[in-house]
């Protein structure tokens, strides 16, 4: 095999490449090209109608020096990531552990719990959420039963972000399924040995489940963090597309969208997009770097 | 253009590929000889129903031209339009509003209509005032599809119950305070929506104070004092319990018609564009009455009469002649305009107006009576708003919410609005 020339390799494998062609075309046309185009546009003044004008670093300079709404959108987005990601993972793990206990019709529950994740990104759910959290919506009606006067969830900037955090937690389905698979992979003899040593449930959880699950937790953490940074449709719908009230729902992506599509600043929006990319890359790198201190793989030697 | 346009290209591509996917994407009539154009508008269920009926009529009367309709709610319309501009696939005929249109004209997204006048486009019956509102630098860019003005809509049942008497064409903010208070006391329904963060009402007030929203150089012209006084009027009403609590009103800024106070029954007065009257009435049991926006005691006119909407030819049109034929029929054809009625405002074609007169519904008659009543009480149309005007409107609605939520003192918010407006204008160049 190793002695084969590139030509004869190609002769043997060309059908593979032929079948790959649609994907390759899609990849270059719909992914690589737009990415490169947006990198170029980030350094231009582009209004979508007229040809882009090169402005160098002006977009970035304006962003960092003058644009307080840029900083506000960063603040909102970070707050959302910090609040929603751990809460969602903890909730997903709890549900996964309950389902792991071999309840009857577990397949149904898995499907049922996964459903919100499928619906999650949809506009319909965001609109539903808006209805639930309205001043006279279902949530406040339920609170009223207990004599509690619920807050104006959506029009009070002190509360609006929490409704979106709850929406994010509700979409725990996909990390839950991954946790479930991870839990199934933990050798049962570890628990049996702990049983003989009379370990408490919490001891079993922290000494066996968490360490054995660490690679899965890490995987879910990185995935959900990226997801949270990019989160858009919920905030867009609930705030009427503007980040209202008082920019409390001005997610980075919502701000980017407004700059691009409401105010004809495609160049500036591209620059914002690249800043988001760098932020996500940096946080992913940090996660990977810290992971060597707490994530261990079974097949690792050392 | 005529030898190899997009439509033909798609037809050829479909034929060559012969693939079911492309066929279904372009529609089977890509093979037929029909000239296909698209009409894109923002609407509501009522308007969409009428417009699709108009398209059906046009297609029936004009074999050879097929119009396809596309519609969205107003909140999403312009973002979709911008996406289409960037993708160079705007519909052929697009709906535009007075506030935003000049932004699109300045950037070159809309084509002038002059070369089609007298050929595929008939403007002989259109009012000169409506035509001039669609002209820039002597070129006609836009056909008015209805005149519009600001209107206070009130629930006549609640007003009767409270025994209100007022002059709908000459009331002041003091009258509003009295009326709203009486309605609240007599019926338990809040007297009025809270317009603290309503840019239309604010813009009227600025002119009623003898100032201009934008001066000749396009600078933001409202003084901090005027902005603060405007907020104070509503703060006063709010404190008197004549409006819903500030936090409720904060959630209704920019809300769709169906969430307005008068529609949900939460308040007795909501503020609108006159062409929204039909839409509001169709969502209500109680009869709707129409009054001007309140004024200051000096009674300087602040309201305007302006085209509610225009129909324009987009830069990306594949068949300008077919598109202008359709646009022409949209404003002139007796059958088609009869279907449209007054839903987009009072038509600019005198013959169309006359033909509609005997067939008006009750709410349409109210809207015509309102237009008769405001004649001579409105100000002249200001010059086209400068670049960035749209962003200033959005900024006002965003920042003013701080007053509704009691998060900042009124003078601070007023100063912030001035500062940000200047920043937006500088950036828009």
XYZ file of C-alpha atoms in Angstrom:
731
model
C 0.000 0.000 0.000
C 2.671 2.481 1.051
C 4.495 2.059 -2.227
C 1.570 3.303 -4.299
C 1.969 6.512 -6.268
C -0.500 9.335 -5.812
C -1.771 8.642 -9.301
C -2.626 5.053 -8.665
C -4.154 5.980 -5.325
C -6.371 8.472 -7.103
C -7.279 5.879 -9.706
C -8.495 3.560 -6.983
C -10.364 6.125 -4.933
C -11.909 8.470 -7.487
C -15.472 7.228 -6.955
C -15.135 8.343 -3.369
C -14.217 11.848 -4.433
C -17.044 11.932 -6.937
C -19.499 11.105 -4.189
C -17.897 13.743 -1.993
C -18.205 16.475 -4.621
C -21.622 17.835 -3.592
C -20.392 18.157 -0.047
C -17.119 19.768 -1.139
C -18.961 22.281 -3.311
C -21.267 23.088 -0.420
C -18.343 23.361 1.954
C -16.404 25.821 -0.168
C -19.391 27.797 -1.425
C -21.440 27.956 1.750
C -18.761 27.842 4.453
C -15.254 28.770 3.345
C -16.241 31.518 0.940
C -18.606 33.366 3.341
C -16.000 33.111 6.111
C -13.305 34.658 3.961
C -15.737 37.254 2.626
C -16.734 38.308 6.126
C -13.069 38.568 7.139
C -12.541 40.954 4.258
C -15.742 42.887 5.021
C -14.676 43.325 8.646
C -12.107 45.825 7.379
C -14.546 47.706 5.167
C -17.440 50.082 5.279
C -20.148 48.074 3.512
C -23.858 48.967 3.344
C -25.046 45.905 1.383
C -26.084 48.058 -1.580
C -22.846 49.703 -2.675
C -19.372 48.217 -3.076
C -17.382 47.868 0.175
C -14.835 50.584 0.980
C -11.592 49.575 2.735
C -11.229 51.311 6.110
C -8.529 49.242 7.807
C -8.979 48.824 11.544
C -11.553 51.604 11.883
C -14.405 49.210 12.715
C -12.442 47.630 15.553
C -11.224 50.955 16.824
C -14.776 52.318 16.980
C -15.990 49.128 18.647
C -13.471 49.171 21.476
C -13.205 52.910 22.029
C -16.637 54.405 21.446
C -19.309 51.760 21.205
C -20.844 51.336 24.647
C -23.553 49.078 23.258
C -20.830 46.675 22.134
C -19.619 46.446 25.739
C -23.196 46.110 26.980
C -23.803 43.235 24.570
C -20.637 41.518 25.798
C -21.771 41.935 29.389
C -25.200 40.455 28.674
C -23.741 37.557 26.712
C -21.150 36.654 29.345
C -23.763 36.827 32.072
C -25.963 34.507 30.055
C -23.144 32.014 29.469
C -22.093 32.018 33.130
C -25.663 31.573 34.388
C -27.084 29.193 31.831
C -24.310 26.724 31.026
C -23.590 25.311 34.523
C -27.296 25.285 35.415
C -28.170 23.469 32.224
C -25.404 20.873 32.675
C -26.331 20.191 36.297
C -29.968 19.791 35.370
C -29.089 17.533 32.434
C -26.916 15.354 34.673
C -29.633 15.013 37.302
C -32.203 13.938 34.740
C -29.710 11.582 33.088
C -29.010 9.900 36.436
C -32.721 9.482 37.107
C -33.219 7.927 33.681
C -30.187 5.717 34.159
C -31.928 3.990 37.068
C -33.763 1.761 34.640
C -37.280 3.118 34.855
C -39.873 1.478 32.658
C -40.444 2.962 29.180
C -37.149 4.815 29.450
C -37.100 5.267 25.675
C -40.232 7.359 25.874
C -38.793 9.573 28.572
C -35.596 10.057 26.639
C -37.542 11.133 23.577
C -39.819 13.322 25.670
C -36.940 15.084 27.414
C -35.080 15.548 24.179
C -38.033 17.218 22.515
C -37.411 20.738 23.901
C -33.908 20.669 22.427
C -35.294 20.008 18.992
C -37.912 22.705 19.364
C -35.557 24.932 21.331
C -34.141 27.053 18.555
C -37.510 27.561 16.972
C -39.332 30.838 16.779
C -42.551 29.207 17.975
C -41.012 28.286 21.319
C -39.622 31.776 21.812
C -43.080 33.199 21.166
C -44.568 30.652 23.553
C -41.993 31.717 26.135
C -43.008 35.305 25.666
C -46.608 34.334 26.371
C -45.639 32.332 29.455
C -43.672 35.159 31.024
C -45.956 38.055 30.130
C -47.098 40.204 33.026
C -50.446 38.359 32.958
C -49.023 35.129 31.541
C -49.115 31.571 32.834
C -46.131 31.928 35.156
C -47.536 34.911 37.014
C -51.019 33.371 37.118
C -49.485 30.292 38.746
C -47.594 32.456 41.233
C -50.795 34.345 41.987
C -52.368 31.084 43.205
C -49.823 31.170 46.033
C -50.480 34.827 46.632
C -47.218 35.912 45.037
C -47.249 38.989 42.804
C -44.872 37.970 40.007
C -42.544 40.543 38.483
C -42.843 41.985 34.973
C -40.458 39.341 33.643
C -40.064 40.718 30.164
C -40.270 44.462 30.630
C -38.164 44.722 33.791
C -34.454 44.695 32.962
C -33.718 43.141 36.367
C -35.553 39.955 35.403
C -35.639 39.697 31.629
C -32.364 37.787 31.292
C -33.500 35.096 33.740
C -36.410 34.131 31.521
C -33.879 33.316 28.821
C -31.694 31.403 31.260
C -34.723 29.292 32.171
C -35.434 28.790 28.468
C -31.844 27.598 27.999
C -32.059 25.173 30.934
C -35.296 23.765 29.563
C -33.378 22.768 26.432
C -31.243 20.298 28.366
C -32.042 17.349 26.097
C -28.872 16.918 24.091
C -26.338 17.156 26.965
C -28.673 14.846 28.913
C -28.517 12.164 26.222
C -24.736 12.422 26.101
C -24.560 12.156 29.899
C -26.808 9.125 29.756
C -24.479 7.403 27.312
C -21.544 8.337 29.549
C -23.248 6.930 32.637
C -23.961 3.663 30.845
C -20.258 3.346 30.051
C -19.128 3.445 33.695
C -18.167 -0.134 34.750
C -20.672 -1.365 37.356
C -17.979 -3.247 39.293
C -16.646 0.098 40.543
C -19.969 0.750 42.244
C -20.101 -2.820 43.539
C -16.660 -2.450 45.080
C -17.743 0.839 46.680
C -20.855 -0.915 47.966
C -18.672 -3.469 49.767
C -16.674 -0.601 51.303
C -19.999 0.891 52.491
C -19.592 4.153 50.576
C -22.421 6.679 50.862
C -24.321 7.668 47.691
C -22.683 11.094 47.648
C -19.266 9.537 48.073
C -20.021 7.199 45.148
C -21.133 10.165 43.093
C -18.040 12.264 43.702
C -15.470 9.461 43.789
C -16.735 7.365 40.898
C -19.422 9.013 38.763
C -17.874 12.465 38.378
C -14.290 11.360 37.639
C -15.434 8.617 35.274
C -17.772 11.063 33.572
C -15.187 13.861 33.359
C -14.486 13.498 29.612
C -18.222 13.636 28.910
C -18.706 16.617 31.224
C -15.862 18.370 29.462
C -17.327 17.631 26.051
C -20.746 18.919 27.093
C -19.235 21.995 28.725
C -17.358 23.067 25.617
C -20.301 22.369 23.339
C -22.853 24.176 25.507
C -20.554 27.131 26.078
C -20.130 27.678 22.355
C -23.867 27.238 21.926
C -24.587 29.823 24.633
C -22.224 32.406 23.161
C -24.015 32.090 19.831
C -27.526 32.097 21.288
C -29.845 34.318 19.286
C -33.451 33.479 18.501
C -34.843 33.496 22.052
C -33.466 36.946 22.855
C -34.385 38.251 19.430
C -38.028 37.220 19.670
C -38.583 38.045 23.317
C -37.045 41.517 23.005
C -38.845 42.258 19.740
C -35.535 42.175 17.902
C -34.064 45.143 19.736
C -32.534 43.875 22.979
C -35.192 45.755 24.964
C -35.884 46.587 27.744
C -32.947 48.950 28.190
C -30.563 46.636 26.328
C -30.922 43.975 29.016
C -31.425 41.337 26.301
C -28.865 42.797 23.928
C -27.106 39.512 23.197
C -23.985 39.864 21.105
C -25.679 38.171 18.167
C -28.760 40.391 18.455
C -26.573 43.482 18.367
C -24.664 42.102 15.406
C -27.909 41.367 13.595
C -29.220 44.877 14.169
C -26.031 46.522 12.967
C -26.054 44.377 9.831
C -29.699 44.309 8.872
C -31.322 47.348 10.468
C -28.611 49.954 10.002
C -26.810 48.805 6.856
C -23.480 48.312 8.617
C -22.478 44.945 7.192
C -18.787 45.747 7.542
C -19.087 46.629 11.196
C -21.254 43.563 11.806
C -18.609 41.365 10.173
C -16.038 42.852 12.519
C -18.340 42.046 15.447
C -18.653 38.484 14.144
C -14.907 38.037 14.137
C -14.607 39.385 17.647
C -17.161 36.778 18.743
C -15.173 34.090 16.971
C -11.992 35.104 18.807
C -13.828 35.166 22.141
C -15.273 31.689 21.606
C -11.922 30.359 20.451
C -10.200 31.837 23.508
C -12.691 30.330 25.937
C -12.531 26.962 24.225
C -8.747 27.072 24.457
C -8.955 27.915 28.168
C -11.321 25.006 28.703
C -8.947 22.635 26.931
C -5.981 23.963 28.867
C -7.645 23.527 32.277
C -9.019 20.143 31.251
C -5.682 18.413 31.729
C -6.030 19.091 35.447
C -9.445 17.529 35.889
C -10.243 15.346 32.888
C -8.678 11.893 32.754
C -9.297 9.264 30.169
C -9.492 5.594 31.018
C -6.979 4.535 28.417
C -4.459 7.151 29.500
C -1.114 5.920 30.788
C 0.693 7.791 33.460
C -30.552 42.133 -19.607
C -33.186 41.002 -22.063
C -31.015 38.338 -23.649
C -30.104 36.429 -20.515
C -31.866 37.396 -17.338
C -32.162 35.446 -14.141
C -35.441 33.833 -15.078
C -34.115 32.492 -18.338
C -30.966 31.334 -16.640
C -32.971 29.353 -14.120
C -35.107 27.918 -16.881
C -32.066 26.771 -18.813
C -30.411 25.402 -15.719
C -33.516 23.447 -14.834
C -33.798 22.046 -18.316
C -30.156 21.064 -18.406
C -30.022 19.496 -15.012
C -33.460 17.994 -15.349
C -33.394 17.531 -11.643
C -36.509 17.332 -9.572
C -34.953 19.481 -6.871
C -34.349 22.462 -9.112
C -37.734 22.055 -10.707
C -39.510 22.231 -7.396
C -37.378 25.156 -6.270
C -38.141 27.357 -9.252
C -41.686 26.223 -9.902
C -42.786 24.287 -12.922
C -43.697 27.380 -14.904
C -40.009 28.160 -15.311
C -40.587 26.483 -18.648
C -43.644 28.498 -19.595
C -43.541 31.819 -21.410
C -44.926 33.736 -18.432
C -43.047 36.769 -17.217
C -42.759 36.321 -13.500
C -42.413 39.175 -11.016
C -42.583 39.335 -7.235
C -44.331 41.855 -5.003
C -43.117 42.144 -1.402
C -44.969 44.102 1.285
C -45.306 44.268 5.032
C -48.779 43.644 6.282
C -51.268 42.207 8.694
C -53.849 39.471 8.052
C -56.397 41.952 6.701
C -53.960 43.639 4.327
C -52.480 40.346 3.187
C -55.911 38.973 2.331
C -56.719 42.016 0.207
C -53.346 42.148 -1.492
C -53.383 38.482 -2.478
C -56.863 39.039 -3.910
C -55.496 41.960 -5.937
C -52.675 39.778 -7.233
C -55.194 37.118 -8.229
C -57.200 39.731 -10.146
C -54.113 41.077 -11.873
C -52.946 37.617 -12.930
C -56.413 36.920 -14.306
C -56.514 40.156 -16.305
C -52.941 40.009 -17.546
C -52.169 36.694 -19.166
C -48.461 36.479 -19.756
C -47.486 38.169 -16.496
C -47.505 36.198 -13.256
C -47.189 38.114 -10.010
C -46.171 36.275 -6.869
C -46.853 37.872 -3.495
C -44.563 37.782 -0.462
C -45.478 39.287 2.889
C -44.094 39.679 6.397
C -45.035 41.547 9.558
C -43.615 45.053 9.676
C -41.159 44.118 12.435
C -39.280 41.703 10.169
C -39.846 43.353 6.823
C -36.849 45.614 6.568
C -34.342 43.117 7.909
C -35.525 40.658 5.278
C -35.273 43.381 2.672
C -31.683 44.155 3.651
C -30.818 40.468 3.402
C -32.318 40.428 -0.061
C -30.407 43.554 -1.044
C -27.140 41.959 0.031
C -28.084 38.811 -1.866
C -29.209 40.831 -4.885
C -32.605 39.139 -5.006
C -35.080 41.780 -3.890
C -38.604 41.386 -5.203
C -39.421 43.458 -8.300
C -42.038 45.649 -6.661
C -41.457 46.480 -3.005
C -43.431 48.411 -0.431
C -41.709 51.361 1.227
C -42.544 53.803 3.998
C -41.940 57.544 4.042
C -39.573 57.404 7.000
C -37.156 54.873 5.547
C -37.490 55.218 1.804
C -34.875 57.933 1.346
C -32.253 55.774 3.006
C -32.864 53.182 0.277
C -33.004 55.750 -2.515
C -29.745 57.370 -1.380
C -28.000 54.030 -1.408
C -29.303 53.077 -4.838
C -31.556 50.168 -3.928
C -34.555 51.691 -5.714
C -34.825 52.597 -9.392
C -36.439 55.801 -10.723
C -39.712 55.344 -12.595
C -39.530 58.230 -15.048
C -38.749 56.210 -18.203
C -41.920 54.120 -17.745
C -44.312 57.027 -17.233
C -46.863 57.194 -20.037
C -45.863 53.700 -21.175
C -46.339 50.891 -18.679
C -46.962 53.351 -15.854
C -49.929 55.721 -15.711
C -49.712 58.558 -13.216
C -52.174 60.925 -14.881
C -54.792 60.641 -12.123
C -52.436 60.755 -9.117
C -52.476 63.861 -6.884
C -49.475 66.120 -7.365
C -48.850 66.244 -3.598
C -48.580 62.469 -3.499
C -46.240 62.433 -6.478
C -43.987 65.089 -5.017
C -43.623 63.081 -1.809
C -42.046 60.318 -3.890
C -39.617 62.535 -5.810
C -35.939 63.033 -5.063
C -33.801 65.393 -7.157
C -36.593 65.705 -9.696
C -36.873 61.972 -10.286
C -39.947 59.950 -9.339
C -38.961 56.957 -7.229
C -42.157 55.929 -5.538
C -45.895 55.677 -6.092
C -47.992 56.602 -3.102
C -50.526 53.935 -2.200
C -52.400 55.991 0.350
C -52.264 59.115 2.497
C -51.703 58.733 6.193
C -51.676 60.762 9.385
C -51.300 60.311 13.121
C -54.527 59.498 14.935
C -55.708 58.947 18.508
C -58.071 55.983 18.457
C -60.608 55.851 21.243
C -63.113 53.301 22.446
C -66.459 55.023 21.875
C -68.312 52.725 24.299
C -66.021 53.680 27.168
C -66.132 57.352 26.210
C -69.951 57.258 26.159
C -70.035 55.433 29.481
C -67.891 58.170 31.038
C -69.915 60.924 29.330
C -66.845 62.450 27.712
C -67.124 65.529 25.537
C -64.069 66.898 23.757
C -62.989 68.408 20.451
C -61.315 65.626 18.483
C -59.582 68.136 16.187
C -58.475 70.667 18.754
C -57.802 69.072 22.095
C -54.762 69.722 24.267
C -52.678 67.615 26.605
C -54.625 69.199 29.476
C -57.830 67.915 27.863
C -56.208 64.502 27.529
C -55.444 64.501 31.225
C -59.034 65.379 32.071
C -60.546 62.872 29.610
C -58.230 60.023 30.604
C -58.891 60.701 34.272
C -62.673 60.702 33.802
C -62.619 57.467 31.788
C -60.446 55.774 34.390
C -62.729 56.907 37.201
C -65.996 56.018 35.452
C -65.059 52.682 33.873
C -62.010 51.329 35.702
C -60.229 51.025 32.378
C -57.016 53.032 32.091
C -57.736 56.254 30.189
C -54.861 56.085 27.724
C -51.798 54.198 26.514
C -48.534 55.653 27.768
C -46.681 57.265 24.864
C -43.474 58.121 26.716
C -41.450 55.972 24.314
C -43.545 56.608 21.198
C -41.459 58.382 18.596
C -44.404 59.404 16.398
C -46.137 61.210 19.227
C -42.830 62.736 20.295
C -42.131 63.982 16.778
C -45.538 65.700 16.638
C -44.850 67.330 19.996
C -41.469 68.660 18.869
C -43.148 70.432 15.963
C -45.993 71.650 18.159
C -43.322 73.345 20.247
C -42.101 75.208 17.164
C -38.940 73.116 16.853
C -37.908 70.744 14.091
C -36.894 67.135 14.390
C -34.102 67.714 11.865
C -32.801 71.051 10.636
C -31.700 71.780 7.061
C -28.276 70.215 7.687
C -29.931 67.096 9.088
C -28.963 67.812 12.705
C -31.292 66.577 15.425
C -33.362 69.626 16.349
C -35.336 68.750 19.482
C -34.045 70.613 22.532
C -33.415 68.816 25.811
C -36.099 71.019 27.378
C -38.714 69.901 24.857
C -37.806 66.250 25.301
C -38.025 66.603 29.071
C -41.388 68.421 28.864
C -42.720 65.653 26.657
C -41.733 63.024 29.188
C -43.211 65.146 31.973
C -46.665 65.179 30.332
C -46.799 61.392 30.416
C -45.170 61.101 33.838
C -47.978 63.315 35.085
C -50.659 61.071 33.525
C -48.909 57.997 34.877
C -48.769 59.428 38.378
C -52.491 60.210 38.162
C -53.220 56.544 37.407
C -54.585 57.333 33.943
C -52.137 54.991 32.203
C -51.054 51.414 32.966
C -47.994 51.155 35.241
C -44.695 52.143 33.609
C -43.418 48.577 33.620
C -46.425 47.393 31.619
C -46.016 50.189 29.074
C -42.294 49.401 28.798
C -43.260 45.958 27.543
C -45.524 47.419 24.865
C -43.019 49.681 23.106
C -43.158 48.818 19.414
C -45.806 46.148 20.026
C -47.931 44.727 17.245
C -51.406 46.166 16.785
C -53.060 43.167 18.452
C -51.295 43.970 21.744
C -52.287 47.638 21.882
C -54.246 48.796 24.898
C -57.409 49.692 22.991
C -57.469 46.252 21.324
C -56.814 44.235 24.493
C -59.308 46.396 26.408
C -56.694 47.574 28.849
C -56.916 51.237 27.870
C -59.466 53.541 26.232
C -57.075 55.387 23.869
C -54.270 54.062 21.665
C -52.204 56.049 19.183
C -51.761 54.967 15.592
C -51.316 55.803 11.955
C -54.689 56.475 10.375
C -54.306 53.586 7.923
C -54.185 51.209 10.899
C -57.778 52.082 11.844
C -59.287 49.316 9.718
C -56.921 46.764 11.225
C -57.670 47.875 14.784
C -61.446 47.925 14.263
C -61.349 44.397 12.853
C -59.811 43.182 16.117
C -62.436 44.912 18.300
C -66.092 44.619 19.238
C -66.535 48.216 20.433
C -66.691 50.987 17.856
C -63.502 52.971 17.327
C -63.491 56.769 17.195
C -60.771 58.977 15.712
C -59.176 62.177 17.039
C -55.957 64.054 16.280
C -52.988 63.725 18.604
C -53.441 66.258 21.442
C -51.710 69.621 21.110
C -50.196 72.324 23.271
C -52.391 75.356 24.082
C -50.602 77.320 21.310
C -52.102 74.913 18.739
C -49.122 74.947 16.375
C -49.742 72.110 13.876
C -47.489 69.112 14.507
C -49.213 66.288 12.662
C -48.436 65.598 9.047
C -50.270 64.083 6.119
C -47.850 61.861 4.260
C -48.051 58.814 2.031
C -48.507 55.812 4.292
C -46.726 53.585 1.923
C -45.233 53.593 -1.500
C -44.783 50.928 -4.083
C -41.310 51.061 -5.617
C -39.278 49.375 -8.328
C -36.288 47.557 -6.860
C -32.786 47.586 -8.265
C -32.948 43.791 -8.633
C -36.032 43.719 -10.835
C -35.928 41.045 -13.529
C -38.608 42.672 -15.661
C -39.098 46.376 -14.989
C -41.802 46.704 -17.609
C -43.950 43.934 -16.131
C -43.304 45.298 -12.647
C -44.364 48.843 -13.550
C -47.434 47.477 -15.349
C -48.399 45.813 -12.106
C -47.572 48.897 -10.015
C -49.663 51.032 -12.334
C -52.653 48.712 -11.994
C -52.159 48.639 -8.227
C -52.863 52.380 -7.934
C -55.230 52.882 -10.902
C -57.221 49.768 -11.810
C -60.795 50.269 -10.535
C -61.377 46.625 -9.651
C -58.070 46.178 -7.880
C -58.257 49.436 -5.937
C -61.817 48.550 -4.912
C -60.441 45.442 -3.221
C -57.684 47.405 -1.500
C -60.138 50.018 -0.259
C -58.682 52.358 2.337
C -56.679 49.719 4.141
C -53.351 51.290 3.174
C -54.637 54.834 3.609
C -56.598 57.289 1.473
C -55.748 56.607 -2.214
C -53.883 59.314 -4.141
C -55.881 58.695 -7.319
C -58.917 61.047 -7.395
C -61.035 58.689 -9.529
C -60.298 55.814 -7.183
C -61.360 57.916 -4.189
C -64.608 58.854 -5.877
C -65.334 55.250 -6.806
C -64.748 54.072 -3.240
C -66.957 56.687 -1.605
C -70.353 54.919 -1.835
C -68.977 51.542 -0.770
C -67.196 52.578 2.429
C -67.574 50.484 5.561
C -68.321 52.280 8.804
C -64.685 52.400 9.929
C -63.575 53.542 6.472
C -66.155 56.329 6.592
C -64.776 57.301 10.010
C -61.306 57.466 8.529
C -62.464 59.639 5.603
C -64.288 61.931 8.028
C -61.101 62.133 10.075
C -59.151 63.224 7.002
C -61.747 65.863 6.219
C -61.491 67.100 9.797
C -57.727 67.506 9.855
C -57.503 69.531 6.652
C -55.747 72.811 7.422
C -54.720 71.599 10.880
C -51.584 69.758 9.838
C -48.118 71.063 9.056
C -46.352 70.945 5.716
C -44.414 67.825 4.897
C -40.856 68.189 6.239
C -37.922 67.519 3.892
C -36.946 63.834 3.590
C -35.400 62.583 6.825
C -31.585 62.363 6.765
C -29.509 59.182 6.932
C -29.601 57.715 10.407
C -33.144 58.951 11.070
C -34.359 55.386 11.434
C -31.653 54.606 13.947
C -32.506 57.726 15.926
C -36.126 56.568 16.094
C -35.055 53.177 17.447
C -32.653 54.856 19.881
C -35.415 57.120 21.209
C -37.693 54.160 21.848
C -34.867 52.292 23.563
C -33.611 55.093 25.781
C -37.019 56.523 26.734
C -37.888 53.226 28.423
C -35.601 54.339 31.277
C -38.221 56.977 32.085
C -41.041 54.421 32.072
C -39.075 52.198 34.435
C -38.074 55.117 36.613
C -34.423 54.212 36.181
C -33.058 57.664 35.478
C -34.177 61.269 36.068
C -36.026 62.822 33.125
C -33.431 65.570 32.414
C -30.655 62.950 32.235
C -32.582 60.851 29.744
C -33.377 63.943 27.661
C -29.689 64.846 27.505
C -28.729 61.302 26.639
C -31.191 61.263 23.736
C -29.686 64.447 22.327
C -26.143 63.147 22.736
C -26.883 59.811 21.095
C -28.815 61.396 18.246
C -25.804 63.586 17.479
C -23.528 60.541 17.588
C -25.754 58.606 15.198
C -25.856 61.511 12.767
C -22.060 61.888 12.875
C -21.610 58.203 12.160
C -24.181 58.198 9.359
C -22.187 61.050 7.727
